[in-house]
């Protein structure tokens, strides 16, 4: 019965303290509002950068690429072999074909693996796009049209033409908008390209595409896999690598190790292929999180100072409460509840303000290559912001409340 009686009294006292100091309550809540808003906005921006970066990476890179890795030459005689043999070694890349033997069998084998969503062969061709007397260097990918479009999101990136036209035209080519602008061509025009093996073909532009990567738009093109074989003077079974997408791209390293053992070819996952770029992304994410959390902690110090000031001003009230029979944990409950209520007001306002800011920023169009401002409405970020705000508010309230709990009423009355 004692606990049932005291709980509403504690709550009532906390609410009275909040109502009696509206300005201090508003200042403390405003600090939490600003802290939570910036925390959510900054981390939503970080999530947007990650999403945009992954989209840019996966527009050119599969989750896993299976290919014939270059080998370094080794000395004929082992260096540790005893005897008066003078060994001269000059390690170099061994001239070896990059062809994958029996690619159809490997494609079928990979498609049969659990967790694999897309498998498609591809041929990479270094080419020059001929424009009058000048040559523009770039890369042409010989692909199977529909699987590759699903893997690299080619169809959604097209701004002119139809993907089906690349399937029906043996010498069709899809150009990045940057190449088209340099060559002053449009859909329906003919261009000539020259491969690294000095084979020149006349190609019909069946469409233009634009990705979020400006460099890709200025160098990349797609052609049929048969046209790529002709540019390299290779037979119909020639394939340089096999691209694989899995259902969970975060587990690509594990799948790559499995596929390498399964096929006896090198299997490189997207994280390994973009390790330098991903390191930069992780560093940026850490900086964004640290900055936003620091601002939230500053808001917590504001709550701490306000409650500390309130306890100092109400030291006589606290002494009277303890003289009436309130225990230390009751006093802690009163001021922690006061701090948490102020924090809830601030967090509620912060969630609304953060939603408005994130949504508004996501509608800002930055340009043709960049698209919209790279920020996303990630509700896990909103949840994390609320939890971090509550945690900071709890500790900011508990520390001064513990100080109030240790007040000796006798010494206060003597003063």
Short mmCIF file of C-alpha atoms in Angstrom, two decimals:
data_model
loop_
_atom_site.label_atom_id
_atom_site.label_comp_id
_atom_site.label_asym_id
_atom_site.label_seq_id
_atom_site.Cartn_x
_atom_site.Cartn_y
_atom_site.Cartn_z
CA UNK A 1 0.00 0.00 0.00
CA UNK A 2 2.91 2.32 0.74
CA UNK A 3 4.35 2.02 -2.79
CA UNK A 4 0.93 2.45 -4.39
CA UNK A 5 0.46 5.70 -2.39
CA UNK A 6 3.89 7.18 -3.05
CA UNK A 7 4.09 6.54 -6.79
CA UNK A 8 1.38 9.09 -7.75
CA UNK A 9 2.85 11.54 -5.22
CA UNK A 10 6.28 11.27 -6.90
CA UNK A 11 4.72 11.79 -10.31
CA UNK A 12 2.64 14.70 -9.08
CA UNK A 13 5.68 16.44 -7.60
CA UNK A 14 7.65 15.96 -10.84
CA UNK A 15 4.81 17.44 -12.91
CA UNK A 16 4.48 20.37 -10.51
CA UNK A 17 8.20 21.12 -10.80
CA UNK A 18 7.92 21.05 -14.60
CA UNK A 19 4.86 23.33 -14.62
CA UNK A 20 6.39 25.74 -12.10
CA UNK A 21 9.51 26.29 -14.24
CA UNK A 22 8.14 26.53 -17.75
CA UNK A 23 11.14 28.46 -19.09
CA UNK A 24 13.69 25.98 -17.75
CA UNK A 25 11.58 23.09 -19.03
CA UNK A 26 11.34 24.72 -22.47
CA UNK A 27 15.11 25.34 -22.61
CA UNK A 28 15.95 21.76 -21.57
CA UNK A 29 13.42 20.30 -24.03
CA UNK A 30 14.69 22.56 -26.81
CA UNK A 31 18.24 21.34 -26.24
CA UNK A 32 17.07 17.72 -26.56
CA UNK A 33 15.02 18.65 -29.64
CA UNK A 34 18.04 20.15 -31.39
CA UNK A 35 20.28 17.25 -30.39
CA UNK A 36 17.85 14.57 -31.57
CA UNK A 37 17.07 16.46 -34.79
CA UNK A 38 20.73 16.82 -35.76
CA UNK A 39 21.48 13.22 -34.73
CA UNK A 40 18.70 11.90 -36.98
CA UNK A 41 19.50 14.25 -39.87
CA UNK A 42 23.22 13.49 -39.87
CA UNK A 43 22.74 9.72 -39.61
CA UNK A 44 20.02 9.78 -42.30
CA UNK A 45 22.55 11.60 -44.46
CA UNK A 46 25.09 8.88 -43.69
CA UNK A 47 22.56 6.19 -44.64
CA UNK A 48 21.85 8.09 -47.85
CA UNK A 49 25.54 8.20 -48.74
CA UNK A 50 25.83 4.45 -48.14
CA UNK A 51 22.77 3.72 -50.29
CA UNK A 52 23.97 6.00 -53.09
CA UNK A 53 27.48 4.57 -52.95
CA UNK A 54 26.19 0.99 -53.10
CA UNK A 55 23.96 1.92 -56.04
CA UNK A 56 26.95 3.43 -57.86
CA UNK A 57 29.11 0.38 -57.10
CA UNK A 58 26.49 -2.17 -58.16
CA UNK A 59 25.79 -0.32 -61.41
CA UNK A 60 29.18 -1.62 -62.61
CA UNK A 61 30.23 -4.33 -60.18
CA UNK A 62 28.42 -7.60 -59.43
CA UNK A 63 28.31 -9.02 -55.93
CA UNK A 64 30.88 -11.63 -57.03
CA UNK A 65 33.01 -11.85 -60.18
CA UNK A 66 34.53 -15.19 -61.23
CA UNK A 67 37.52 -14.86 -63.57
CA UNK A 68 40.87 -16.35 -64.58
CA UNK A 69 43.43 -14.61 -62.39
CA UNK A 70 46.87 -13.60 -63.69
CA UNK A 71 49.76 -15.71 -62.45
CA UNK A 72 53.29 -14.59 -61.60
CA UNK A 73 56.15 -16.59 -63.09
CA UNK A 74 58.21 -18.70 -60.69
CA UNK A 75 61.87 -19.76 -60.98
CA UNK A 76 62.46 -23.15 -62.55
CA UNK A 77 64.96 -24.07 -59.82
CA UNK A 78 63.88 -23.60 -56.22
CA UNK A 79 66.00 -20.90 -54.48
CA UNK A 80 66.70 -23.16 -51.50
CA UNK A 81 68.12 -25.97 -53.64
CA UNK A 82 71.75 -26.68 -52.61
CA UNK A 83 74.50 -26.47 -55.16
CA UNK A 84 76.63 -23.97 -57.10
CA UNK A 85 73.74 -22.89 -59.37
CA UNK A 86 73.52 -19.14 -59.91
CA UNK A 87 69.80 -18.44 -60.12
CA UNK A 88 68.46 -15.31 -61.79
CA UNK A 89 64.76 -14.69 -61.26
CA UNK A 90 62.62 -11.93 -62.77
CA UNK A 91 58.99 -12.50 -61.69
CA UNK A 92 56.50 -11.31 -64.31
CA UNK A 93 52.91 -11.96 -65.26
CA UNK A 94 52.79 -15.19 -67.26
CA UNK A 95 51.28 -14.67 -70.74
CA UNK A 96 48.12 -16.68 -70.39
CA UNK A 97 44.64 -16.55 -71.86
CA UNK A 98 41.98 -14.95 -69.66
CA UNK A 99 39.42 -17.35 -71.14
CA UNK A 100 37.19 -19.31 -68.78
CA UNK A 101 37.09 -22.94 -69.91
CA UNK A 102 33.59 -24.34 -70.46
CA UNK A 103 31.74 -21.26 -69.17
CA UNK A 104 28.28 -22.77 -69.73
CA UNK A 105 29.02 -25.58 -67.25
CA UNK A 106 30.26 -23.09 -64.65
CA UNK A 107 27.23 -20.83 -65.18
CA UNK A 108 24.90 -23.81 -64.66
CA UNK A 109 26.89 -24.90 -61.58
CA UNK A 110 26.69 -21.45 -60.00
CA UNK A 111 23.00 -21.06 -60.74
CA UNK A 112 22.33 -24.29 -58.86
CA UNK A 113 23.87 -22.92 -55.64
CA UNK A 114 21.60 -21.86 -52.81
CA UNK A 115 21.38 -18.11 -52.27
CA UNK A 116 22.34 -17.22 -55.87
CA UNK A 117 19.89 -14.89 -57.63
CA UNK A 118 21.54 -13.99 -60.98
CA UNK A 119 24.42 -15.50 -62.97
CA UNK A 120 25.51 -14.10 -66.31
CA UNK A 121 28.68 -14.28 -68.45
CA UNK A 122 30.39 -11.08 -69.54
CA UNK A 123 33.28 -10.02 -71.77
CA UNK A 124 35.21 -6.85 -71.00
CA UNK A 125 36.60 -5.08 -74.07
CA UNK A 126 38.90 -2.06 -74.07
CA UNK A 127 37.76 0.09 -76.99
CA UNK A 128 38.17 3.46 -78.66
CA UNK A 129 35.03 5.30 -79.74
CA UNK A 130 35.99 6.92 -83.03
CA UNK A 131 34.82 10.49 -83.47
CA UNK A 132 36.27 12.01 -86.63
CA UNK A 133 40.04 12.13 -86.23
CA UNK A 134 39.87 11.68 -82.43
CA UNK A 135 39.47 8.51 -80.40
CA UNK A 136 37.73 8.40 -77.03
CA UNK A 137 38.98 5.57 -74.78
CA UNK A 138 36.44 3.52 -72.89
CA UNK A 139 35.08 0.10 -71.98
CA UNK A 140 32.49 -2.00 -73.75
CA UNK A 141 30.81 -4.86 -71.91
CA UNK A 142 29.63 -7.82 -73.94
CA UNK A 143 26.58 -9.08 -72.08
CA UNK A 144 23.53 -11.29 -72.18
CA UNK A 145 21.00 -8.49 -72.29
CA UNK A 146 18.24 -9.34 -69.84
CA UNK A 147 20.21 -11.00 -67.01
CA UNK A 148 22.77 -8.17 -67.14
CA UNK A 149 20.02 -5.55 -67.11
CA UNK A 150 18.53 -7.11 -64.00
CA UNK A 151 21.96 -7.26 -62.32
CA UNK A 152 23.18 -3.75 -63.20
CA UNK A 153 19.76 -1.99 -63.45
CA UNK A 154 20.43 -1.01 -67.07
CA UNK A 155 16.80 -0.60 -68.16
CA UNK A 156 15.87 1.92 -65.38
CA UNK A 157 18.96 3.99 -66.22
CA UNK A 158 18.07 4.38 -69.92
CA UNK A 159 17.09 7.88 -71.04
CA UNK A 160 16.64 7.07 -74.75
CA UNK A 161 15.79 3.96 -76.74
CA UNK A 162 14.65 0.53 -75.59
CA UNK A 163 16.58 -2.34 -74.08
CA UNK A 164 14.84 -4.76 -76.45
CA UNK A 165 16.52 -3.07 -79.43
CA UNK A 166 19.93 -4.20 -78.18
CA UNK A 167 18.64 -7.78 -78.30
CA UNK A 168 17.35 -7.49 -81.87
CA UNK A 169 20.35 -5.59 -83.38
CA UNK A 170 23.47 -7.76 -83.65
CA UNK A 171 25.65 -4.65 -83.90
CA UNK A 172 23.63 -2.51 -81.50
CA UNK A 173 25.27 -0.51 -78.71
CA UNK A 174 24.03 1.27 -75.60
CA UNK A 175 26.11 4.37 -74.88
CA UNK A 176 26.61 6.36 -71.71
CA UNK A 177 25.28 9.90 -72.08
CA UNK A 178 28.79 11.30 -71.56
CA UNK A 179 30.15 9.43 -74.59
CA UNK A 180 27.14 10.44 -76.67
CA UNK A 181 27.68 14.10 -75.76
CA UNK A 182 31.38 13.93 -76.69
CA UNK A 183 30.60 12.29 -80.03
CA UNK A 184 27.46 14.38 -80.65
CA UNK A 185 25.37 11.29 -81.45
CA UNK A 186 21.86 10.22 -80.57
CA UNK A 187 19.74 7.09 -80.75
CA UNK A 188 19.62 5.76 -84.31
CA UNK A 189 23.06 7.06 -85.36
CA UNK A 190 25.93 4.82 -86.43
CA UNK A 191 29.37 5.00 -84.81
CA UNK A 192 32.58 3.01 -85.20
CA UNK A 193 34.57 1.48 -82.37
CA UNK A 194 38.04 -0.05 -82.40
CA UNK A 195 39.06 -2.76 -79.95
CA UNK A 196 42.44 -3.27 -78.29
CA UNK A 197 43.10 -5.98 -80.91
CA UNK A 198 42.69 -3.46 -83.73
CA UNK A 199 39.30 -4.68 -84.88
CA UNK A 200 36.94 -1.93 -86.03
CA UNK A 201 33.17 -2.38 -86.17
CA UNK A 202 30.34 -0.08 -87.12
CA UNK A 203 27.69 -0.06 -84.40
CA UNK A 204 24.15 1.32 -84.30
CA UNK A 205 23.27 3.40 -81.24
CA UNK A 206 20.06 1.82 -79.94
CA UNK A 207 19.88 3.74 -76.67
CA UNK A 208 21.54 6.00 -74.13
CA UNK A 209 21.83 5.47 -70.37
CA UNK A 210 22.76 7.63 -67.41
CA UNK A 211 24.05 6.34 -64.06
CA UNK A 212 24.92 8.23 -60.88
CA UNK A 213 28.61 7.85 -61.76
CA UNK A 214 29.77 10.57 -64.18
CA UNK A 215 32.92 8.63 -65.11
CA UNK A 216 30.82 5.60 -66.10
CA UNK A 217 28.64 7.79 -68.29
CA UNK A 218 31.77 9.01 -70.13
CA UNK A 219 33.38 5.61 -70.75
CA UNK A 220 30.90 2.73 -70.52
CA UNK A 221 28.86 1.01 -73.22
CA UNK A 222 26.99 -2.28 -73.59
CA UNK A 223 27.01 -4.57 -76.61
CA UNK A 224 25.92 -8.12 -77.34
CA UNK A 225 28.31 -10.82 -76.16
CA UNK A 226 28.74 -12.07 -79.75
CA UNK A 227 29.83 -8.59 -80.89
CA UNK A 228 32.41 -8.51 -78.10
CA UNK A 229 33.79 -11.87 -79.24
CA UNK A 230 34.15 -10.50 -82.76
CA UNK A 231 35.96 -7.38 -81.52
CA UNK A 232 38.48 -9.63 -79.76
CA UNK A 233 38.73 -12.13 -82.65
CA UNK A 234 37.57 -14.92 -80.40
CA UNK A 235 35.28 -17.91 -80.91
CA UNK A 236 31.71 -18.31 -79.70
CA UNK A 237 32.69 -19.96 -76.39
CA UNK A 238 34.97 -17.15 -75.26
CA UNK A 239 34.07 -15.54 -71.90
CA UNK A 240 36.39 -13.48 -69.68
CA UNK A 241 34.39 -13.58 -66.46
CA UNK A 242 31.11 -14.66 -64.92
CA UNK A 243 29.10 -12.25 -62.79
CA UNK A 244 27.07 -13.49 -59.83
CA UNK A 245 24.54 -11.75 -57.61
CA UNK A 246 23.39 -13.31 -54.34
CA UNK A 247 20.29 -12.68 -52.24
CA UNK A 248 22.31 -11.17 -49.36
CA UNK A 249 25.13 -9.01 -50.74
CA UNK A 250 26.61 -8.52 -47.25
CA UNK A 251 27.60 -12.22 -47.30
CA UNK A 252 29.41 -11.93 -50.64
CA UNK A 253 32.88 -12.71 -49.14
CA UNK A 254 31.65 -16.08 -47.84
CA UNK A 255 30.04 -16.91 -51.18
CA UNK A 256 33.21 -15.84 -53.04
CA UNK A 257 35.36 -18.27 -51.03
CA UNK A 258 32.89 -21.05 -51.75
CA UNK A 259 32.69 -20.31 -55.49
CA UNK A 260 36.47 -20.10 -55.81
CA UNK A 261 36.81 -23.62 -54.39
CA UNK A 262 33.90 -24.83 -56.51
CA UNK A 263 35.11 -23.52 -59.88
CA UNK A 264 38.93 -23.44 -59.39
CA UNK A 265 38.85 -19.81 -60.63
CA UNK A 266 39.37 -16.60 -58.70
CA UNK A 267 36.11 -15.32 -57.19
CA UNK A 268 36.33 -11.71 -56.03
CA UNK A 269 33.54 -10.15 -54.00
CA UNK A 270 32.45 -6.53 -54.36
CA UNK A 271 33.94 -5.54 -51.00
CA UNK A 272 37.40 -6.72 -52.06
CA UNK A 273 37.05 -5.02 -55.44
CA UNK A 274 36.12 -1.69 -53.81
CA UNK A 275 38.10 -1.94 -50.56
CA UNK A 276 39.70 1.51 -50.82
CA UNK A 277 36.40 3.19 -51.57
CA UNK A 278 34.59 1.31 -48.78
CA UNK A 279 37.29 2.31 -46.28
CA UNK A 280 36.55 5.94 -47.10
CA UNK A 281 32.82 5.33 -46.68
CA UNK A 282 33.32 3.70 -43.26
CA UNK A 283 35.52 6.57 -42.10
CA UNK A 284 32.89 9.08 -43.20
CA UNK A 285 30.14 7.14 -41.41
CA UNK A 286 32.17 7.07 -38.18
CA UNK A 287 32.80 10.82 -38.37
CA UNK A 288 29.10 11.55 -39.00
CA UNK A 289 28.01 9.34 -36.09
CA UNK A 290 30.62 10.81 -33.73
CA UNK A 291 29.63 14.39 -34.61
CA UNK A 292 25.89 13.77 -34.21
CA UNK A 293 26.37 11.88 -30.93
CA UNK A 294 28.57 14.69 -29.60
CA UNK A 295 25.80 17.20 -30.27
CA UNK A 296 23.32 14.94 -28.48
CA UNK A 297 25.67 14.68 -25.50
CA UNK A 298 25.92 18.49 -25.39
CA UNK A 299 22.13 18.58 -25.17
CA UNK A 300 22.41 16.09 -22.29
CA UNK A 301 24.80 18.40 -20.46
CA UNK A 302 22.19 21.14 -20.83
CA UNK A 303 19.60 18.92 -19.15
CA UNK A 304 22.13 18.08 -16.41
CA UNK A 305 22.86 21.75 -15.71
CA UNK A 306 19.19 22.70 -15.58
CA UNK A 307 18.31 19.90 -13.18
CA UNK A 308 21.37 20.64 -11.08
CA UNK A 309 20.24 24.27 -10.85
CA UNK A 310 16.69 23.20 -10.00
CA UNK A 311 17.94 20.94 -7.21
CA UNK A 312 20.04 23.76 -5.77
CA UNK A 313 17.02 26.07 -5.72
CA UNK A 314 14.80 23.40 -4.18
CA UNK A 315 17.18 22.17 -1.54
CA UNK A 316 14.72 23.22 1.20
CA UNK A 317 11.88 21.35 -0.52
CA UNK A 318 14.02 18.23 -0.72
CA UNK A 319 14.87 18.52 3.00
CA UNK A 320 11.16 18.80 3.86
CA UNK A 321 10.32 15.76 1.71
CA UNK A 322 12.98 13.68 3.43
CA UNK A 323 11.82 14.89 6.83
CA UNK A 324 8.30 13.73 5.90
CA UNK A 325 9.60 10.23 5.29
CA UNK A 326 10.66 10.23 1.63
CA UNK A 327 13.64 7.97 1.03
CA UNK A 328 16.64 8.68 -1.21
CA UNK A 329 15.27 6.50 -4.00
CA UNK A 330 12.00 8.50 -3.90
CA UNK A 331 13.91 11.74 -4.42
CA UNK A 332 15.89 10.17 -7.26
CA UNK A 333 12.63 9.02 -8.85
CA UNK A 334 11.16 12.53 -8.67
CA UNK A 335 14.04 14.25 -10.47
CA UNK A 336 14.77 11.43 -12.94
CA UNK A 337 11.09 11.45 -13.88
CA UNK A 338 11.25 15.22 -14.30
CA UNK A 339 14.28 14.90 -16.59
CA UNK A 340 12.74 12.07 -18.60
CA UNK A 341 9.48 13.98 -19.09
CA UNK A 342 11.42 17.00 -20.39
CA UNK A 343 13.40 14.66 -22.64
CA UNK A 344 10.22 13.06 -24.01
CA UNK A 345 8.87 16.49 -24.91
CA UNK A 346 12.14 17.33 -26.66
CA UNK A 347 12.38 13.95 -28.44
CA UNK A 348 8.78 14.19 -29.71
CA UNK A 349 9.45 17.63 -31.17
CA UNK A 350 12.82 16.43 -32.50
CA UNK A 351 11.25 13.50 -34.35
CA UNK A 352 8.75 15.78 -36.07
CA UNK A 353 11.37 18.38 -36.97
CA UNK A 354 13.84 15.71 -38.17
CA UNK A 355 11.17 14.13 -40.39
CA UNK A 356 10.38 17.49 -41.98
CA UNK A 357 14.08 18.27 -42.57
CA UNK A 358 14.97 14.82 -43.95
CA UNK A 359 11.92 14.69 -46.21
CA UNK A 360 12.53 18.22 -47.45
CA UNK A 361 16.19 17.52 -48.17
CA UNK A 362 15.32 14.29 -50.01
CA UNK A 363 13.21 16.33 -52.48
CA UNK A 364 16.09 18.64 -53.44
CA UNK A 365 17.28 17.87 -56.98
CA UNK A 366 21.06 18.19 -57.22
CA UNK A 367 21.59 17.65 -60.96
CA UNK A 368 21.40 15.09 -63.73
CA UNK A 369 24.30 12.90 -62.58
CA UNK A 370 23.74 13.18 -58.83
CA UNK A 371 19.95 13.11 -58.84
CA UNK A 372 18.23 13.98 -55.58
CA UNK A 373 20.04 14.90 -52.38
CA UNK A 374 21.54 11.66 -50.96
CA UNK A 375 19.48 11.28 -47.78
CA UNK A 376 16.94 8.60 -46.88
CA UNK A 377 14.04 8.29 -44.46
CA UNK A 378 15.44 5.36 -42.47
CA UNK A 379 13.10 4.63 -39.58
CA UNK A 380 15.78 2.70 -37.70
CA UNK A 381 17.70 5.98 -37.49
CA UNK A 382 14.65 7.66 -35.94
CA UNK A 383 14.38 4.80 -33.44
CA UNK A 384 18.09 5.00 -32.61
CA UNK A 385 17.83 8.77 -32.17
CA UNK A 386 14.96 8.33 -29.70
CA UNK A 387 16.78 5.64 -27.72
CA UNK A 388 20.04 7.59 -27.59
CA UNK A 389 18.11 10.70 -26.52
CA UNK A 390 16.40 8.80 -23.71
CA UNK A 391 19.68 7.23 -22.58
CA UNK A 392 21.48 10.58 -22.49
CA UNK A 393 18.53 12.19 -20.66
CA UNK A 394 18.46 9.40 -18.08
CA UNK A 395 22.11 9.77 -17.11
CA UNK A 396 21.85 13.57 -17.25
CA UNK A 397 18.94 13.33 -14.79
CA UNK A 398 20.28 10.58 -12.57
CA UNK A 399 23.55 12.29 -11.62
CA UNK A 400 22.02 15.45 -10.09
CA UNK A 401 19.13 13.37 -8.66
CA UNK A 402 21.60 11.21 -6.78
CA UNK A 403 23.12 14.38 -5.34
CA UNK A 404 19.65 15.44 -4.14
CA UNK A 405 19.08 12.02 -2.59
CA UNK A 406 22.11 12.52 -0.32
CA UNK A 407 20.82 15.76 1.19
CA UNK A 408 20.80 15.73 4.99
CA UNK A 409 17.57 17.45 6.12
CA UNK A 410 18.91 18.21 9.61
CA UNK A 411 21.87 20.20 8.29
CA UNK A 412 19.56 22.10 5.91
CA UNK A 413 17.14 23.02 8.71
CA UNK A 414 20.00 24.24 10.91
CA UNK A 415 20.97 26.72 8.18
#
